[in-house]
Short mmCIF file of C-alpha atoms in Angstrom, two decimals:
data_model
loop_
_atom_site.label_atom_id
_atom_site.label_comp_id
_atom_site.label_asym_id
_atom_site.label_seq_id
_atom_site.Cartn_x
_atom_site.Cartn_y
_atom_site.Cartn_z
CA MET K 1 -46.32 52.49 20.44
CA ASP K 2 -46.73 50.94 23.88
CA MET K 3 -43.71 51.76 26.09
CA LYS K 4 -43.17 48.09 27.04
CA VAL K 5 -43.20 47.08 23.38
CA LEU K 6 -40.73 49.88 22.57
CA ILE K 7 -38.33 48.81 25.34
CA PHE K 8 -38.55 45.19 24.20
CA ALA K 9 -37.83 46.17 20.60
CA LEU K 10 -34.81 48.26 21.64
CA ALA K 11 -33.51 45.38 23.74
CA LEU K 12 -33.72 43.04 20.75
CA LEU K 13 -31.93 45.61 18.59
CA VAL K 14 -29.09 45.98 21.11
CA ALA K 15 -28.79 42.22 21.52
CA GLY K 16 -28.74 41.75 17.75
CA THR K 17 -26.06 44.40 17.33
CA ALA K 18 -23.90 42.84 20.07
CA HIS K 19 -24.27 39.42 18.51
CA ALA K 20 -23.30 40.79 15.12
CA GLN K 21 -19.94 42.04 16.37
CA PRO K 22 -17.15 40.21 14.55
CA TYR K 23 -15.02 37.82 16.60
CA PRO K 24 -12.74 38.78 18.21
CA SER K 25 -13.91 42.23 19.25
CA LYS K 26 -11.95 42.36 22.52
CA PRO K 27 -8.76 40.89 24.06
CA ILE K 28 -8.45 37.13 24.48
CA ARG K 29 -7.21 35.56 27.73
CA LEU K 30 -4.91 32.57 27.28
CA ILE K 31 -4.43 30.64 30.52
CA VAL K 32 -1.13 28.77 30.85
CA PRO K 33 -1.64 26.42 33.82
CA PHE K 34 2.05 26.19 34.72
CA ALA K 35 4.77 28.57 35.87
CA PRO K 36 6.73 30.57 33.26
CA GLY K 37 9.65 28.86 31.54
CA GLY K 38 8.32 25.39 30.75
CA PRO K 39 7.14 23.98 27.40
CA ASN K 40 3.47 24.76 28.09
CA ASP K 41 4.39 28.40 28.70
CA LEU K 42 6.68 28.68 25.68
CA LEU K 43 4.08 27.22 23.32
CA GLY K 44 1.31 29.31 24.87
CA ARG K 45 3.24 32.51 24.25
CA MET K 46 3.86 31.50 20.63
CA VAL K 47 0.14 30.91 20.14
CA GLY K 48 -0.75 34.18 21.82
CA GLN K 49 1.72 36.14 19.71
CA LYS K 50 0.37 34.70 16.46
CA LEU K 51 -3.25 35.36 17.39
CA THR K 52 -2.35 38.95 18.27
CA GLU K 53 -0.53 39.43 14.98
CA GLN K 54 -3.34 37.99 12.89
CA TRP K 55 -6.33 39.57 14.59
CA GLY K 56 -5.04 42.82 16.02
CA GLN K 57 -6.57 41.98 19.40
CA PRO K 58 -4.14 41.14 22.19
CA ALA K 59 -4.06 37.52 23.35
CA VAL K 60 -2.87 37.96 26.92
CA VAL K 61 -1.06 35.03 28.57
CA GLU K 62 -2.00 34.40 32.20
CA ASN K 63 0.15 31.92 34.17
CA ARG K 64 -1.91 30.05 36.77
CA GLY K 65 0.16 27.13 38.04
CA GLY K 66 -0.61 24.57 40.72
CA ALA K 67 -1.65 20.94 41.29
CA GLY K 68 0.01 19.57 38.16
CA GLY K 69 -1.63 22.11 35.87
CA THR K 70 -5.18 21.40 37.06
CA VAL K 71 -5.74 24.75 38.83
CA GLY K 72 -5.42 26.83 35.67
CA LEU K 73 -7.40 24.36 33.58
CA ASP K 74 -10.21 24.40 36.16
CA ALA K 75 -10.30 28.20 35.95
CA ALA K 76 -10.66 27.94 32.18
CA ALA K 77 -13.42 25.34 32.45
CA LYS K 78 -15.44 27.68 34.69
CA SER K 79 -15.13 30.62 32.27
CA PRO K 80 -17.76 31.61 29.68
CA GLY K 81 -17.74 29.58 26.46
CA ASP K 82 -17.57 32.66 24.25
CA GLY K 83 -14.12 32.19 22.71
CA TYR K 84 -12.48 34.90 24.82
CA THR K 85 -10.91 32.47 27.30
CA LEU K 86 -8.49 29.82 26.04
CA ALA K 87 -6.10 27.51 27.85
CA MET K 88 -3.02 25.46 27.05
CA GLY K 89 -4.10 21.94 27.86
CA GLY K 90 -1.56 19.16 27.96
CA SER K 91 -1.15 15.43 28.35
CA SER K 92 -0.76 15.79 32.12
CA ASN K 93 -3.82 17.83 33.02
CA MET K 94 -6.07 16.63 30.17
CA THR K 95 -5.35 12.90 29.90
CA VAL K 96 -3.36 11.85 32.98
CA ALA K 97 -5.29 13.78 35.63
CA PRO K 98 -8.64 12.00 35.09
CA SER K 99 -7.14 8.73 36.34
CA LEU K 100 -4.71 10.25 38.82
CA TYR K 101 -7.03 12.39 40.93
CA LYS K 102 -10.17 11.17 42.70
CA LYS K 103 -11.69 14.66 42.88
CA LEU K 104 -10.70 16.35 39.64
CA PRO K 105 -12.78 19.56 39.42
CA TYR K 106 -13.40 19.24 35.69
CA ASP K 107 -14.13 16.62 33.04
CA SER K 108 -11.55 16.68 30.24
CA ILE K 109 -14.13 15.77 27.61
CA ARG K 110 -17.37 17.36 28.83
CA ASP K 111 -16.02 20.69 30.10
CA PHE K 112 -13.87 21.79 27.15
CA SER K 113 -14.09 22.65 23.48
CA PRO K 114 -10.94 21.25 21.82
CA ILE K 115 -9.41 23.78 19.43
CA ILE K 116 -6.12 22.38 18.10
CA ASN K 117 -3.22 20.17 19.18
CA VAL K 118 -0.12 22.35 18.94
CA ALA K 119 3.01 20.23 19.38
CA HIS K 120 4.72 17.14 20.72
CA VAL K 121 7.40 17.99 23.26
CA PRO K 122 10.17 15.36 23.46
CA TYR K 123 11.01 14.47 27.06
CA ALA K 124 14.34 13.35 28.44
CA VAL K 125 15.91 12.30 31.71
CA GLY K 126 18.68 14.50 33.08
CA ILE K 127 20.72 13.73 36.18
CA ASN K 128 23.06 15.79 38.30
CA PRO K 129 26.69 15.02 37.30
CA THR K 130 27.48 13.94 40.87
CA VAL K 131 25.26 10.88 40.35
CA PRO K 132 27.69 8.16 39.15
CA ALA K 133 25.56 6.87 36.28
CA LYS K 134 26.36 7.23 32.58
CA ASN K 135 23.25 5.43 31.26
CA VAL K 136 19.84 4.09 32.23
CA LYS K 137 21.11 0.67 33.35
CA GLU K 138 23.61 2.25 35.73
CA LEU K 139 20.96 4.64 37.08
CA ILE K 140 18.62 1.74 37.80
CA ALA K 141 21.40 -0.19 39.51
CA ILE K 142 22.13 2.78 41.82
CA ALA K 143 18.43 3.27 42.59
CA LYS K 144 17.99 -0.41 43.44
CA ARG K 145 21.09 -0.52 45.63
CA LYS K 146 19.43 1.55 48.35
CA ALA K 147 15.71 2.39 48.51
CA GLY K 148 15.13 6.13 48.63
CA TYR K 149 18.80 6.92 47.98
CA LEU K 150 17.97 8.88 44.80
CA SER K 151 15.43 11.68 44.41
CA TYR K 152 13.64 13.15 41.42
CA ALA K 153 12.16 16.62 40.90
CA SER K 154 8.91 17.33 39.04
CA SER K 155 6.86 20.34 38.01
CA GLY K 156 4.14 19.18 40.40
CA THR K 157 2.41 16.04 41.60
CA GLY K 158 0.39 14.70 38.70
CA SER K 159 2.40 16.57 36.08
CA MET K 160 3.80 14.75 33.08
CA SER K 161 7.29 14.99 34.61
CA SER K 162 6.09 13.14 37.72
CA LEU K 163 4.22 10.49 35.69
CA ALA K 164 7.31 9.91 33.55
CA ALA K 165 9.37 9.28 36.66
CA GLU K 166 6.72 7.11 38.32
CA LEU K 167 6.44 4.91 35.22
CA PHE K 168 10.24 4.62 35.26
CA LYS K 169 10.18 3.58 38.94
CA PHE K 170 7.45 0.99 38.29
CA LEU K 171 9.10 -0.66 35.30
CA ALA K 172 12.55 -0.55 36.89
CA GLY K 173 11.34 -1.78 40.28
CA ALA K 174 13.22 1.06 41.96
CA ASN K 175 12.34 3.41 44.84
CA VAL K 176 13.17 7.05 44.02
CA VAL K 177 11.92 9.87 46.26
CA HIS K 178 9.62 12.46 44.65
CA ILE K 179 10.28 16.18 45.29
CA PRO K 180 7.50 18.24 43.61
CA TYR K 181 7.86 21.91 42.65
CA LYS K 182 5.50 24.54 41.24
CA GLY K 183 6.83 24.49 37.70
CA THR K 184 9.55 23.05 35.49
CA ALA K 185 12.06 25.89 35.84
CA PRO K 186 12.38 25.83 39.66
CA ALA K 187 12.54 22.03 39.63
CA LEU K 188 15.40 21.96 37.11
CA THR K 189 17.23 24.66 39.08
CA GLU K 190 17.27 22.36 42.11
CA VAL K 191 18.57 19.42 40.07
CA VAL K 192 21.36 21.58 38.62
CA GLY K 193 22.17 22.78 42.14
CA GLY K 194 22.42 19.22 43.42
CA GLN K 195 19.53 19.47 45.89
CA VAL K 196 17.74 16.78 43.83
CA ASP K 197 19.36 14.01 41.77
CA MET K 198 17.33 13.82 38.57
CA MET K 199 14.36 15.00 36.54
CA PHE K 200 12.25 13.95 33.56
CA ALA K 201 11.56 17.11 31.57
CA ASP K 202 11.47 18.81 28.20
CA LEU K 203 14.51 17.81 26.13
CA ALA K 204 14.93 21.43 24.99
CA LEU K 205 15.48 22.49 28.61
CA ILE K 206 17.75 19.61 29.62
CA GLN K 207 19.93 19.53 26.49
CA PRO K 208 21.60 22.97 26.85
CA LEU K 209 22.26 22.28 30.53
CA ALA K 210 23.87 18.99 29.53
CA LYS K 211 26.03 20.69 26.92
CA ALA K 212 27.15 23.16 29.60
CA GLY K 213 28.12 20.29 31.88
CA LYS K 214 25.45 21.13 34.46
CA LEU K 215 23.40 17.97 33.84
CA ARG K 216 24.00 14.58 32.28
CA LEU K 217 21.50 13.68 29.54
CA ILE K 218 21.17 9.89 29.46
CA ALA K 219 17.97 9.09 27.54
CA VAL K 220 14.77 10.36 25.89
CA THR K 221 11.33 9.04 26.75
CA GLY K 222 9.60 8.53 23.38
CA THR K 223 9.20 5.50 21.18
CA ARG K 224 12.00 6.77 18.92
CA ARG K 225 15.04 9.01 19.21
CA ALA K 226 14.32 12.73 19.14
CA PRO K 227 15.33 14.60 15.95
CA ALA K 228 17.11 17.18 18.11
CA ALA K 229 19.20 14.54 19.89
CA ARG K 230 19.72 11.56 17.59
CA ASP K 231 22.76 10.38 19.54
CA VAL K 232 20.72 9.99 22.73
CA PRO K 233 19.00 6.58 23.12
CA THR K 234 15.43 6.04 24.23
CA ILE K 235 14.77 4.59 27.67
CA SER K 236 13.19 1.55 26.03
CA GLU K 237 16.22 0.77 23.86
CA SER K 238 18.42 1.33 26.92
CA GLY K 239 16.92 -1.76 28.50
CA LEU K 240 13.66 -0.65 30.11
CA ARG K 241 11.31 -2.27 27.59
CA GLY K 242 7.80 -0.89 27.30
CA TYR K 243 8.68 2.58 28.53
CA GLU K 244 6.97 5.33 26.52
CA ILE K 245 6.00 8.91 27.38
CA GLU K 246 5.30 11.40 24.58
CA PRO K 247 3.72 14.59 25.94
CA TRP K 248 1.71 17.02 23.80
CA PHE K 249 0.24 20.46 24.37
CA GLY K 250 -2.81 21.94 22.70
CA VAL K 251 -5.31 24.77 22.92
CA VAL K 252 -8.71 24.22 24.50
CA ALA K 253 -11.60 26.52 25.42
CA PRO K 254 -14.52 26.19 27.84
CA ALA K 255 -17.38 24.01 26.64
CA GLY K 256 -20.03 25.65 24.51
CA VAL K 257 -17.87 27.77 22.21
CA PRO K 258 -19.81 28.26 18.93
CA ARG K 259 -18.62 26.06 16.08
CA ASP K 260 -17.72 29.02 13.85
CA ILE K 261 -15.45 30.47 16.53
CA VAL K 262 -13.78 27.08 17.08
CA SER K 263 -13.13 26.94 13.33
CA ARG K 264 -11.70 30.47 13.29
CA LEU K 265 -9.39 29.73 16.21
CA ASN K 266 -8.27 26.42 14.71
CA ALA K 267 -7.49 28.04 11.36
CA ALA K 268 -5.64 30.99 12.90
CA ILE K 269 -3.46 28.84 15.17
CA ALA K 270 -2.80 26.33 12.38
CA SER K 271 -1.69 29.21 10.17
CA GLY K 272 0.62 30.47 12.92
CA LEU K 273 2.20 27.01 13.26
CA LYS K 274 3.13 27.17 9.56
CA SER K 275 4.80 30.60 9.75
CA SER K 276 8.55 30.57 9.19
CA ASP K 277 9.49 32.11 12.54
CA VAL K 278 7.41 29.56 14.48
CA ILE K 279 8.81 26.66 12.43
CA GLN K 280 12.35 27.86 13.17
CA ARG K 281 11.57 28.33 16.86
CA LEU K 282 9.98 24.89 17.22
CA ASP K 283 12.88 23.30 15.38
CA ALA K 284 15.40 25.03 17.65
CA LEU K 285 13.51 23.75 20.69
CA GLY K 286 13.18 20.27 19.25
CA TYR K 287 9.38 20.42 19.38
CA GLU K 288 7.32 18.68 16.69
CA PRO K 289 4.25 20.65 15.44
CA ILE K 290 0.97 18.71 15.19
CA GLY K 291 -1.92 20.88 13.99
CA GLY K 292 -4.95 19.11 12.55
CA THR K 293 -8.65 19.59 13.20
CA ALA K 294 -10.51 20.08 16.45
CA GLU K 295 -12.09 16.65 15.91
CA GLN K 296 -8.67 14.99 15.59
CA PHE K 297 -7.56 16.70 18.81
CA ALA K 298 -10.67 15.42 20.59
CA ALA K 299 -9.95 11.86 19.39
CA THR K 300 -6.34 12.05 20.63
CA THR K 301 -7.49 13.25 24.02
CA LYS K 302 -9.97 10.39 24.39
CA SER K 303 -7.49 7.70 23.34
CA ASP K 304 -4.76 9.06 25.63
CA ILE K 305 -7.11 9.15 28.62
CA ALA K 306 -7.56 5.39 28.15
CA LYS K 307 -3.82 4.86 27.61
CA TYR K 308 -2.71 6.67 30.77
CA ALA K 309 -5.48 5.06 32.79
CA ARG K 310 -3.83 1.71 32.04
CA ILE K 311 -0.37 3.01 32.99
CA ILE K 312 -1.57 4.56 36.25
CA SER K 313 -3.51 1.45 37.21
CA GLN K 314 -0.61 -0.89 36.44
CA ALA K 315 1.91 1.28 38.32
CA GLY K 316 -0.43 1.99 41.24
CA ILE K 317 0.26 5.71 40.95
CA LYS K 318 -1.78 7.90 43.32
CA ALA K 319 -2.03 11.61 44.00
CA GLU K 320 -4.35 13.90 45.92
CA LEU K 321 -5.50 17.37 44.98
#
């Protein structure tokens, strides 16, 4: 046999063998585009644990925070679409960022393969107890009394926590100074310490601090009261009509992931969301599991991009990467 023909045949055999390897045949990288401690990180670690348990291959969480969660998501978008790089996308960096940033380094629709929407994360507003406000109306009155008198912390410019506060400012007609941080945990620490007055963040993080007397929980941000805090009113029912922020977090992969791998990932993560320990953990945190198909997740992403584009345009919210 001609040597060139032999080499070509061997190359085809090797390629065929490599292609035939069952997925996954090596560790999976799961990028969490925020600092440890926030809802994106907590949900990402749950997903990673369940994938590891089911497949016997480690799903390694990699925290890559910065620029409202866009740095880590950009890294994921530039990775190979082979199913071995995943990321925890969220409302902020998937559906808010396209309208917020002029030079977003990725396209939320074109550059990703949606896998599954994991959970809704109820948001709430917590204020330092030194702020003399017991409810939303009193908070607005204080903010209006003197422009720039109050400040709010966020997990980064362009994050859902900053958008929640900016929408509040717009609808209330109040000027509150923005102090961005690189993650939810450091931002909340500053609010508890009194360096910043307030923050819109995950209810599960604010609630225990409120029970300990370190923060005052005055409202939740959704269209209805959160199951984990039924005695806490929504911002809308507290007088700020039209206010609504309901963040979600889901798993995405770089564009081009084969359909069969998307289906395997979707099924595995959906199965993990139904396991008793995850159900108990989500319930304790006050998170609401979503699940569903990759197609349903894609539809949610598209509709929310349009929704937040309207909010950002109406409020005149701007940010620069």
